Amino acid sequence: MGDGSGESQIRKLSHVCALGLVLACASAVAQDPGVKPFTPEQIKKGAAVYASHCESCHGVRMIGPPWAIDLKTFPRDKPARFAEAVTNGLRTMPPWGDLIKPDEIEALWAYVMAGERK
């Protein structure tokens, strides 16, 4: 227990929970047709995070190889699932929780949901 791995796991879990709550609130706001859920700044920040961490596997402008998950089809009502996958990894995708902060994951979600303009 003295190696800090338990503390690291608790910290990761708390980040995922906090981000899940933030994204759930954003999702609730998105359901209100009079409220825009993501700011242009958030989407721009998400695009930068995507370019530096995601593009190599998921492709430029989210047009990736057939083996990568097509982020354009990710369920819009699953922001917590997205945050969990980015934070802890999924199948062949590595965990990014130590490199990408919760606010950056939220911005990444905004970018993925807004889509890439061609």
mmCIF file of C-alpha atoms in Angstrom:
data_model
loop_
_atom_site.group_PDB
_atom_site.id
_atom_site.type_symbol
_atom_site.label_atom_id
_atom_site.label_comp_id
_atom_site.label_asym_id
_atom_site.label_seq_id
_atom_site.Cartn_x
_atom_site.Cartn_y
_atom_site.Cartn_z
ATOM 1 C CA MET A 1 0.000 0.000 0.000
ATOM 2 C CA GLY A 2 2.937 2.327 0.549
ATOM 3 C CA ASP A 3 3.705 2.490 -3.206
ATOM 4 C CA GLY A 4 0.982 5.073 -3.824
ATOM 5 C CA SER A 5 -0.840 2.944 -6.417
ATOM 6 C CA GLY A 6 -4.022 2.935 -4.327
ATOM 7 C CA GLU A 7 -3.910 6.705 -4.064
ATOM 8 C CA SER A 8 -3.363 6.949 -7.820
ATOM 9 C CA GLN A 9 -6.395 4.743 -8.486
ATOM 10 C CA ILE A 10 -8.548 6.815 -6.117
ATOM 11 C CA ARG A 11 -7.370 10.022 -7.801
ATOM 12 C CA LYS A 12 -8.194 8.629 -11.261
ATOM 13 C CA LEU A 13 -11.599 7.473 -10.060
ATOM 14 C CA SER A 14 -12.364 10.881 -8.557
ATOM 15 C CA HIS A 15 -11.359 12.567 -11.830
ATOM 16 C CA VAL A 16 -13.610 10.240 -13.815
ATOM 17 C CA CYS A 17 -16.517 10.847 -11.427
ATOM 18 C CA ALA A 18 -16.069 14.614 -11.519
ATOM 19 C CA LEU A 19 -15.772 14.636 -15.290
ATOM 20 C CA GLY A 20 -18.793 12.359 -15.612
ATOM 21 C CA LEU A 21 -20.831 14.796 -13.540
ATOM 22 C CA VAL A 22 -19.668 17.759 -15.631
ATOM 23 C CA LEU A 23 -20.411 15.936 -18.879
ATOM 24 C CA ALA A 24 -23.794 14.750 -17.615
ATOM 25 C CA CYS A 25 -24.694 18.359 -16.837
ATOM 26 C CA ALA A 26 -23.499 19.413 -20.281
ATOM 27 C CA SER A 27 -25.624 16.660 -21.788
ATOM 28 C CA ALA A 28 -28.656 17.896 -19.857
ATOM 29 C CA VAL A 29 -28.022 21.411 -21.132
ATOM 30 C CA ALA A 30 -27.698 20.045 -24.662
ATOM 31 C CA GLN A 31 -31.253 18.719 -24.431
ATOM 32 C CA ASP A 32 -32.564 22.260 -24.024
ATOM 33 C CA PRO A 33 -32.990 23.502 -27.617
ATOM 34 C CA GLY A 34 -32.450 27.115 -26.546
ATOM 35 C CA VAL A 35 -29.017 26.514 -24.994
ATOM 36 C CA LYS A 36 -25.807 25.906 -26.914
ATOM 37 C CA PRO A 37 -23.886 23.224 -25.002
ATOM 38 C CA PHE A 38 -20.325 23.929 -26.171
ATOM 39 C CA THR A 39 -18.502 27.178 -26.756
ATOM 40 C CA PRO A 40 -16.310 27.705 -29.822
ATOM 41 C CA GLU A 41 -13.331 27.986 -27.458
ATOM 42 C CA GLN A 42 -14.132 24.584 -25.956
ATOM 43 C CA ILE A 43 -14.395 23.006 -29.403
ATOM 44 C CA LYS A 44 -11.126 24.645 -30.508
ATOM 45 C CA LYS A 45 -9.377 23.393 -27.357
ATOM 46 C CA GLY A 46 -10.793 19.914 -28.004
ATOM 47 C CA ALA A 47 -9.503 20.027 -31.591
ATOM 48 C CA ALA A 48 -6.013 20.790 -30.278
ATOM 49 C CA VAL A 49 -6.186 17.902 -27.769
ATOM 50 C CA TYR A 50 -7.430 15.622 -30.543
ATOM 51 C CA ALA A 51 -4.606 16.662 -32.891
ATOM 52 C CA SER A 52 -1.931 16.014 -30.287
ATOM 53 C CA HIS A 53 -3.253 12.812 -28.697
ATOM 54 C CA CYS A 54 -5.931 11.153 -30.854
ATOM 55 C CA GLU A 55 -5.261 11.907 -34.498
ATOM 56 C CA SER A 56 -2.525 9.301 -34.932
ATOM 57 C CA CYS A 57 -5.055 6.482 -34.377
ATOM 58 C CA HIS A 58 -8.460 8.024 -35.102
ATOM 59 C CA GLY A 59 -7.294 9.946 -38.170
ATOM 60 C CA VAL A 60 -7.224 13.519 -39.379
ATOM 61 C CA ARG A 61 -10.652 15.123 -38.887
ATOM 62 C CA MET A 62 -11.855 11.865 -37.317
ATOM 63 C CA ILE A 63 -11.513 9.993 -40.603
ATOM 64 C CA GLY A 64 -9.502 7.054 -39.405
ATOM 65 C CA PRO A 65 -8.513 3.580 -40.476
ATOM 66 C CA PRO A 66 -11.144 0.833 -40.340
ATOM 67 C CA TRP A 67 -9.664 -0.665 -37.155
ATOM 68 C CA ALA A 68 -10.170 2.514 -35.097
ATOM 69 C CA ILE A 69 -13.487 3.407 -33.501
ATOM 70 C CA ASP A 70 -15.360 5.924 -35.650
ATOM 71 C CA LEU A 71 -15.753 8.808 -33.223
ATOM 72 C CA LYS A 72 -18.321 10.501 -35.471
ATOM 73 C CA THR A 73 -20.738 7.702 -34.576
ATOM 74 C CA PHE A 74 -20.098 7.771 -30.828
ATOM 75 C CA PRO A 75 -23.438 7.948 -28.954
ATOM 76 C CA ARG A 76 -24.194 11.591 -28.137
ATOM 77 C CA ASP A 77 -25.931 10.597 -24.909
ATOM 78 C CA LYS A 78 -22.888 8.767 -23.473
ATOM 79 C CA PRO A 79 -20.435 11.464 -22.283
ATOM 80 C CA ALA A 80 -19.492 9.504 -19.153
ATOM 81 C CA ARG A 81 -18.699 6.424 -21.277
ATOM 82 C CA PHE A 82 -16.476 8.609 -23.484
ATOM 83 C CA ALA A 83 -14.673 10.066 -20.452
ATOM 84 C CA GLU A 84 -14.182 6.590 -18.980
ATOM 85 C CA ALA A 85 -12.698 5.242 -22.229
ATOM 86 C CA VAL A 86 -10.331 8.192 -22.632
ATOM 87 C CA THR A 87 -9.279 8.164 -18.985
ATOM 88 C CA ASN A 88 -8.817 4.424 -18.470
ATOM 89 C CA GLY A 89 -8.457 3.082 -22.010
ATOM 90 C CA LEU A 90 -10.609 0.549 -23.818
ATOM 91 C CA ARG A 91 -9.565 -2.600 -25.663
ATOM 92 C CA THR A 92 -6.457 -1.588 -27.637
ATOM 93 C CA MET A 93 -6.697 2.114 -26.746
ATOM 94 C CA PRO A 94 -4.290 3.088 -23.973
ATOM 95 C CA PRO A 95 -5.400 5.060 -20.907
ATOM 96 C CA TRP A 96 -4.881 8.820 -21.210
ATOM 97 C CA GLY A 97 -5.936 9.836 -17.699
ATOM 98 C CA ASP A 98 -2.393 10.673 -16.643
ATOM 99 C CA LEU A 99 -1.804 12.922 -19.672
ATOM 100 C CA ILE A 100 -5.152 14.502 -20.475
ATOM 101 C CA LYS A 101 -6.811 16.545 -17.723
ATOM 102 C CA PRO A 102 -10.579 16.321 -17.068
ATOM 103 C CA ASP A 103 -11.236 19.775 -18.574
ATOM 104 C CA GLU A 104 -9.333 18.689 -21.687
ATOM 105 C CA ILE A 105 -11.428 15.510 -21.928
ATOM 106 C CA GLU A 106 -14.542 17.678 -21.684
ATOM 107 C CA ALA A 107 -13.182 19.866 -24.515
ATOM 108 C CA LEU A 108 -12.364 16.726 -26.502
ATOM 109 C CA TRP A 109 -15.971 15.585 -26.016
ATOM 110 C CA ALA A 110 -17.151 18.974 -27.306
ATOM 111 C CA TYR A 111 -14.955 18.599 -30.398
ATOM 112 C CA VAL A 112 -16.107 15.037 -31.111
ATOM 113 C CA MET A 113 -19.775 15.968 -30.650
ATOM 114 C CA ALA A 114 -19.510 19.179 -32.707
ATOM 115 C CA GLY A 115 -17.884 17.279 -35.555
ATOM 116 C CA GLU A 116 -15.149 18.444 -37.846
ATOM 117 C CA ARG A 117 -15.979 21.038 -40.468
ATOM 118 C CA LYS A 118 -14.717 20.090 -43.911
#
